[in-house]
Amino acid sequence: MSNEGKTQRVQKVATPPFLHQRLQSYRMGAGDQQTYVLRDTMRGSSYDFEPWQFFLLEVLPGCTEEDQLASVFEDRFARSLTRQERDLFFASLADAKLLNEAAASHPLLARFCRKTYVVDGEEARPKSHRAIVEEQAQHPAQNPATGAGCAKSSSATVPSASAVRPAPVRGKIPDEDETLPAGMQGATDFDARRTRWMLVLFNPTSLLKVITPLVSPLRFLIFLLPLAMLGALNLAARNPGLIEQDATRLLDEFNLVEHAIVSLLTVNLLVTFTTAVIAFKFRATVSGFGIALVMRFYPRFATRISYVEQLSRVERMWLHGGPLLVRLGLFCVGTFVWFATHHTYEQVTSWGLAMAVTAAVSFLFTVNPVIKSNGYHLLCAFTNEPHLRGKAFKALINKLRGGAFKEASELLLATYAITIAAFMFLLVVGAASFVGFALHEVQLGGSAIIIALVVGFMLLRRVLRYFARVEAAYERSLQFDRWRSRTHGKDDPSNKPAAPRAFASYVWRTGGLMLLVAIFLPYSYQSGGSFVVHPRLQQVITTDMSGRIEEVFYDGGETVPEGAIVARLDSSEQQAQATIYEMKMDEQEAVIEHLRSLPRAEDVELARMALEVEQTRVKASRRQLARIKSLTDKHFAPMEEYDNAKRQVDVDVKQLAEKRAALEVAQLGPTPFEIAAAEAKLESLRAERDAYLDRVRRSNLVMPFDGRLLTHYLREKGNSYYKSGDALADAEASGAMTAEIEVPESQVEYLVVGATVEFRPVAHSSDVFTGKVVQIDGDITPRAFGNVIKVIAALDEDGPQLKNGMTGYAKIDGRTLPVWEAFSRELLQFVKVQVWSWIP
């Protein structure tokens, strides 16, 4: 039987009964040239059969004895069928895994349905049925029912990984249906089927022989990893704003392709190297180091590691746990480097943050047990189940269909399968949303939504096809699982946990009793939070005036008394305007004095005389009017003269009234309103003068309190232009410092004014400073990591050690609580608030 596929199709025929129903059978050719082709649609392979081979499979249900089968064969093909020929054909079927579960019930096929092992030294390894048949042909005295004399049934105990291994075939790719040990099945570095298109760069065996002894002592760093993780997480939790700021700058400097390259050459390279070292240490064969494509587009370093069958369960767990621990270690190193060099080396800071973020994201992605990565394979190795995901989906389908065959942990497996399905759905939604958002950023408008929906539909269709294949595989494997549960032996007793020793039991019981007593001991609970040091008073020396800096009186850094002039702006123009308004004020004061001296006798007499003159003029005008009227009546004068004389009389009468009013005004003098108006004008002139004088005063930048000038090199600002509102210098008041502490909202009930506070600044981590709470903010301040309340505390120490802006952590004395209550506060608050809100 060959494994070469043919594409020519002539006629489809029924598949023989004892072969898998997933196989499709075709008859090709005619007459003596007939052949049969069986196609395996699941594996994508095909098998050619001779007519006599296909005939044997068709007549097997009616032929349960060797003589009966030989007689039928001879009648059909006019030749005898040898036992070796028949057994070799059946063995080939078994080795190709074409026989179904029903074949185990046929007398002639039963012995080919049992998995066999051959003992090689101290190790048992799988042996093909064809090799057994060939050995039987050479040694006919052996019992054919049990296979070769050196073969054992599937219940044979496989020795531990410490056995001496034979030289494996390097780079060998397993068959499609070959099952590797739990944790190795489907793993990128250990299952060559996952890296068929891997670009092998070199064989690292010689390099590993040199490097492995050198890096082996680094395994002891695992004992420091918990402390390092606590420190790194503490730094990250206390500096979220700083991380966000640096991460934003990092994203602006590098695009996604550059980030992928950095990840490939740092985290991925170290993790792959670690995997190779651990595998080599455990005596596996590392035959290749190169680059493979993950998800068919993302390049990453990978290795080809073979001969993993001899690894123990613990060693397989270490092969996947080691890379996860390396990622955590790189996260810690990157975080420490980022924080330590944040104010010194910008490039090193960016490298450290990139390393930390890349390692953290890689760890969260690979530790996820619903993704086929280190976390999933670690879980497979821990449960000793190579097909955990397939088994979980079978359990889920059993739950949905109410099947009769149930696993012991079916509910847990079904829950795991639901989690995987939900994650795949969220992955599809997230991918479509990301595509839509990315296209929306390039302003595609409604087209972005359409493209995102198309991408989501394609991904969802692919997921649904995957579940359809899972359901089809469930139908095919249900009967096989039943047969396997009957024919396989018991589990390897070496994997069972050993009984606990008496001393360990005593330690656990004693420790539990001590813990029970300890949780009721009194505990002085202390609230706490990060703090920032501030001076008692701090102010920026500035003014709202603009102009040239005429003179600076200090260099900066000196201690200056309150009111001292630090610098002076050019105010000559304002001074000149103030002088002008001074003279205008003098003029207006003279006007007011003049008004207050009225009325004068001379002015009254002058007005009376003017009135008398006007009275005389009125009398003369009237006499003149009477003469002209008499002449006009006698027609000796024209009417125009009469009109002019009359008009003159009217004018003189009006002027007489005016002079009489002027006399009255002269006798009365100025009114109070006239004096008030003059005085108001004087006040406006005074206000204008004061405004210019105030500008002159504000052109002097003075020290607001007794303290120190924080800004240096002030004299260099002399003769430069000063813009209104700009800061000339920073001033800090002398005296004790204060600290602003941000305490989580959940700890507000333990805060009281006057409580003792202990401060440990980062810059002086060996010293502890004390103080008192002087003020508790009445409002809650939101932060990215949760709400906080600000507490102002005054420090007792007044010295040069504490400087403005220093940070650290502060602990505020609170109540005395039992240990169990002090360490379960968050859980109790969750129950009292959140759980209480759920209760109707």
JSON list of C-alpha atoms in Angstrom, two decimals, residues 536-639:
[
{"chain": "A", "resi": 536, "resn": "ARG", "atom": "CA", "xyz": [5.40, 75.63, 54.13]},
{"chain": "A", "resi": 537, "resn": "LEU", "atom": "CA", "xyz": [5.01, 78.43, 51.59]},
{"chain": "A", "resi": 538, "resn": "GLN", "atom": "CA", "xyz": [6.14, 78.56, 47.99]},
{"chain": "A", "resi": 539, "resn": "GLN", "atom": "CA", "xyz": [5.55, 81.33, 45.52]},
{"chain": "A", "resi": 540, "resn": "VAL", "atom": "CA", "xyz": [6.64, 82.49, 42.10]},
{"chain": "A", "resi": 541, "resn": "ILE", "atom": "CA", "xyz": [8.02, 86.05, 41.99]},
{"chain": "A", "resi": 542, "resn": "THR", "atom": "CA", "xyz": [6.25, 87.71, 39.10]},
{"chain": "A", "resi": 543, "resn": "THR", "atom": "CA", "xyz": [4.28, 90.85, 38.15]},
{"chain": "A", "resi": 544, "resn": "ASP", "atom": "CA", "xyz": [1.66, 91.92, 35.66]},
{"chain": "A", "resi": 545, "resn": "MET", "atom": "CA", "xyz": [3.92, 94.62, 34.24]},
{"chain": "A", "resi": 546, "resn": "SER", "atom": "CA", "xyz": [5.95, 94.31, 31.08]},
{"chain": "A", "resi": 547, "resn": "GLY", "atom": "CA", "xyz": [9.15, 96.07, 30.23]},
{"chain": "A", "resi": 548, "resn": "ARG", "atom": "CA", "xyz": [12.91, 96.04, 30.27]},
{"chain": "A", "resi": 549, "resn": "ILE", "atom": "CA", "xyz": [14.57, 94.67, 33.40]},
{"chain": "A", "resi": 550, "resn": "GLU", "atom": "CA", "xyz": [16.55, 97.66, 34.58]},
{"chain": "A", "resi": 551, "resn": "GLU", "atom": "CA", "xyz": [18.40, 96.10, 37.50]},
{"chain": "A", "resi": 552, "resn": "VAL", "atom": "CA", "xyz": [18.66, 92.72, 39.35]},
{"chain": "A", "resi": 553, "resn": "PHE", "atom": "CA", "xyz": [19.90, 92.79, 42.95]},
{"chain": "A", "resi": 554, "resn": "TYR", "atom": "CA", "xyz": [20.48, 89.03, 43.63]},
{"chain": "A", "resi": 555, "resn": "ASP", "atom": "CA", "xyz": [22.18, 86.12, 41.87]},
{"chain": "A", "resi": 556, "resn": "GLY", "atom": "CA", "xyz": [19.76, 83.47, 43.16]},
{"chain": "A", "resi": 557, "resn": "GLY", "atom": "CA", "xyz": [20.02, 80.88, 45.90]},
{"chain": "A", "resi": 558, "resn": "GLU", "atom": "CA", "xyz": [20.39, 83.51, 48.65]},
{"chain": "A", "resi": 559, "resn": "THR", "atom": "CA", "xyz": [18.22, 83.87, 51.71]},
{"chain": "A", "resi": 560, "resn": "VAL", "atom": "CA", "xyz": [16.28, 87.12, 51.29]},
{"chain": "A", "resi": 561, "resn": "PRO", "atom": "CA", "xyz": [14.11, 88.99, 53.85]},
{"chain": "A", "resi": 562, "resn": "GLU", "atom": "CA", "xyz": [10.48, 89.81, 53.19]},
{"chain": "A", "resi": 563, "resn": "GLY", "atom": "CA", "xyz": [9.92, 92.97, 51.13]},
{"chain": "A", "resi": 564, "resn": "ALA", "atom": "CA", "xyz": [13.44, 93.12, 49.66]},
{"chain": "A", "resi": 565, "resn": "ILE", "atom": "CA", "xyz": [13.53, 94.22, 46.00]},
{"chain": "A", "resi": 566, "resn": "VAL", "atom": "CA", "xyz": [14.83, 91.34, 43.88]},
{"chain": "A", "resi": 567, "resn": "ALA", "atom": "CA", "xyz": [14.67, 93.14, 40.51]},
{"chain": "A", "resi": 568, "resn": "ARG", "atom": "CA", "xyz": [13.35, 96.39, 39.06]},
{"chain": "A", "resi": 569, "resn": "LEU", "atom": "CA", "xyz": [11.74, 97.08, 35.70]},
{"chain": "A", "resi": 570, "resn": "ASP", "atom": "CA", "xyz": [12.20, 100.33, 33.74]},
{"chain": "A", "resi": 571, "resn": "SER", "atom": "CA", "xyz": [9.32, 102.64, 34.89]},
{"chain": "A", "resi": 572, "resn": "SER", "atom": "CA", "xyz": [10.42, 106.08, 33.61]},
{"chain": "A", "resi": 573, "resn": "GLU", "atom": "CA", "xyz": [7.34, 106.51, 31.41]},
{"chain": "A", "resi": 574, "resn": "GLN", "atom": "CA", "xyz": [4.95, 105.68, 34.25]},
{"chain": "A", "resi": 575, "resn": "GLN", "atom": "CA", "xyz": [6.81, 108.12, 36.53]},
{"chain": "A", "resi": 576, "resn": "ALA", "atom": "CA", "xyz": [6.49, 110.92, 33.96]},
{"chain": "A", "resi": 577, "resn": "GLN", "atom": "CA", "xyz": [2.77, 110.33, 33.60]},
{"chain": "A", "resi": 578, "resn": "ALA", "atom": "CA", "xyz": [2.37, 110.42, 37.38]},
{"chain": "A", "resi": 579, "resn": "THR", "atom": "CA", "xyz": [4.14, 113.85, 37.46]},
{"chain": "A", "resi": 580, "resn": "ILE", "atom": "CA", "xyz": [1.83, 115.26, 34.76]},
{"chain": "A", "resi": 581, "resn": "TYR", "atom": "CA", "xyz": [-1.24, 114.22, 36.70]},
{"chain": "A", "resi": 582, "resn": "GLU", "atom": "CA", "xyz": [0.22, 115.84, 39.83]},
{"chain": "A", "resi": 583, "resn": "MET", "atom": "CA", "xyz": [0.27, 119.21, 38.03]},
{"chain": "A", "resi": 584, "resn": "LYS", "atom": "CA", "xyz": [-3.27, 118.72, 36.72]},
{"chain": "A", "resi": 585, "resn": "MET", "atom": "CA", "xyz": [-4.37, 118.06, 40.28]},
{"chain": "A", "resi": 586, "resn": "ASP", "atom": "CA", "xyz": [-2.85, 121.39, 41.40]},
{"chain": "A", "resi": 587, "resn": "GLU", "atom": "CA", "xyz": [-4.77, 123.21, 38.67]},
{"chain": "A", "resi": 588, "resn": "GLN", "atom": "CA", "xyz": [-8.06, 121.60, 39.64]},
{"chain": "A", "resi": 589, "resn": "GLU", "atom": "CA", "xyz": [-7.53, 122.43, 43.31]},
{"chain": "A", "resi": 590, "resn": "ALA", "atom": "CA", "xyz": [-7.16, 126.13, 42.35]},
{"chain": "A", "resi": 591, "resn": "VAL", "atom": "CA", "xyz": [-10.46, 125.98, 40.45]},
{"chain": "A", "resi": 592, "resn": "ILE", "atom": "CA", "xyz": [-12.18, 124.57, 43.49]},
{"chain": "A", "resi": 593, "resn": "GLU", "atom": "CA", "xyz": [-10.80, 127.30, 45.73]},
{"chain": "A", "resi": 594, "resn": "HIS", "atom": "CA", "xyz": [-12.03, 129.91, 43.26]},
{"chain": "A", "resi": 595, "resn": "LEU", "atom": "CA", "xyz": [-15.54, 128.47, 43.31]},
{"chain": "A", "resi": 596, "resn": "ARG", "atom": "CA", "xyz": [-15.58, 128.41, 47.08]},
{"chain": "A", "resi": 597, "resn": "SER", "atom": "CA", "xyz": [-14.64, 132.20, 47.22]},
{"chain": "A", "resi": 598, "resn": "LEU", "atom": "CA", "xyz": [-17.78, 133.26, 45.26]},
{"chain": "A", "resi": 599, "resn": "PRO", "atom": "CA", "xyz": [-19.93, 135.52, 45.31]},
{"chain": "A", "resi": 600, "resn": "ARG", "atom": "CA", "xyz": [-17.72, 138.65, 45.32]},
{"chain": "A", "resi": 601, "resn": "ALA", "atom": "CA", "xyz": [-19.15, 142.24, 45.75]},
{"chain": "A", "resi": 602, "resn": "GLU", "atom": "CA", "xyz": [-17.35, 143.44, 42.67]},
{"chain": "A", "resi": 603, "resn": "ASP", "atom": "CA", "xyz": [-19.01, 140.81, 40.51]},
{"chain": "A", "resi": 604, "resn": "VAL", "atom": "CA", "xyz": [-22.46, 141.80, 41.92]},
{"chain": "A", "resi": 605, "resn": "GLU", "atom": "CA", "xyz": [-21.89, 145.52, 41.28]},
{"chain": "A", "resi": 606, "resn": "LEU", "atom": "CA", "xyz": [-20.67, 144.80, 37.76]},
{"chain": "A", "resi": 607, "resn": "ALA", "atom": "CA", "xyz": [-23.81, 142.77, 37.05]},
{"chain": "A", "resi": 608, "resn": "ARG", "atom": "CA", "xyz": [-26.05, 145.57, 38.45]},
{"chain": "A", "resi": 609, "resn": "MET", "atom": "CA", "xyz": [-24.38, 148.18, 36.24]},
{"chain": "A", "resi": 610, "resn": "ALA", "atom": "CA", "xyz": [-24.78, 145.97, 33.20]},
{"chain": "A", "resi": 611, "resn": "LEU", "atom": "CA", "xyz": [-28.50, 145.68, 34.09]},
{"chain": "A", "resi": 612, "resn": "GLU", "atom": "CA", "xyz": [-28.92, 149.45, 34.31]},
{"chain": "A", "resi": 613, "resn": "VAL", "atom": "CA", "xyz": [-27.24, 149.96, 30.96]},
{"chain": "A", "resi": 614, "resn": "GLU", "atom": "CA", "xyz": [-29.61, 147.46, 29.42]},
{"chain": "A", "resi": 615, "resn": "GLN", "atom": "CA", "xyz": [-32.62, 149.18, 30.98]},
{"chain": "A", "resi": 616, "resn": "THR", "atom": "CA", "xyz": [-31.54, 152.52, 29.43]},
{"chain": "A", "resi": 617, "resn": "ARG", "atom": "CA", "xyz": [-31.15, 150.86, 26.03]},
{"chain": "A", "resi": 618, "resn": "VAL", "atom": "CA", "xyz": [-34.66, 149.39, 26.26]},
{"chain": "A", "resi": 619, "resn": "LYS", "atom": "CA", "xyz": [-36.17, 152.85, 27.00]},
{"chain": "A", "resi": 620, "resn": "ALA", "atom": "CA", "xyz": [-34.35, 154.40, 24.04]},
{"chain": "A", "resi": 621, "resn": "SER", "atom": "CA", "xyz": [-35.50, 151.64, 21.73]},
{"chain": "A", "resi": 622, "resn": "ARG", "atom": "CA", "xyz": [-39.13, 152.07, 22.72]},
{"chain": "A", "resi": 623, "resn": "ARG", "atom": "CA", "xyz": [-39.02, 155.84, 22.11]},
{"chain": "A", "resi": 624, "resn": "GLN", "atom": "CA", "xyz": [-37.50, 155.24, 18.73]},
{"chain": "A", "resi": 625, "resn": "LEU", "atom": "CA", "xyz": [-40.27, 152.74, 17.92]},
{"chain": "A", "resi": 626, "resn": "ALA", "atom": "CA", "xyz": [-42.96, 155.32, 18.84]},
{"chain": "A", "resi": 627, "resn": "ARG", "atom": "CA", "xyz": [-41.47, 158.00, 16.50]},
{"chain": "A", "resi": 628, "resn": "ILE", "atom": "CA", "xyz": [-41.20, 155.65, 13.55]},
{"chain": "A", "resi": 629, "resn": "LYS", "atom": "CA", "xyz": [-44.77, 154.42, 14.11]},
{"chain": "A", "resi": 630, "resn": "SER", "atom": "CA", "xyz": [-46.13, 157.99, 13.92]},
{"chain": "A", "resi": 631, "resn": "LEU", "atom": "CA", "xyz": [-44.23, 158.63, 10.69]},
{"chain": "A", "resi": 632, "resn": "THR", "atom": "CA", "xyz": [-45.44, 155.37, 9.25]},
{"chain": "A", "resi": 633, "resn": "ASP", "atom": "CA", "xyz": [-49.01, 156.13, 10.08]},
{"chain": "A", "resi": 634, "resn": "LYS", "atom": "CA", "xyz": [-48.63, 159.40, 8.11]},
{"chain": "A", "resi": 635, "resn": "HIS", "atom": "CA", "xyz": [-46.94, 157.53, 5.32]},
{"chain": "A", "resi": 636, "resn": "PHE", "atom": "CA", "xyz": [-43.71, 159.49, 5.77]},
{"chain": "A", "resi": 637, "resn": "ALA", "atom": "CA", "xyz": [-41.64, 156.34, 6.51]},
{"chain": "A", "resi": 638, "resn": "PRO", "atom": "CA", "xyz": [-41.73, 152.80, 5.04]},
{"chain": "A", "resi": 639, "resn": "MET", "atom": "CA", "xyz": [-43.05, 149.85, 7.01]}
]
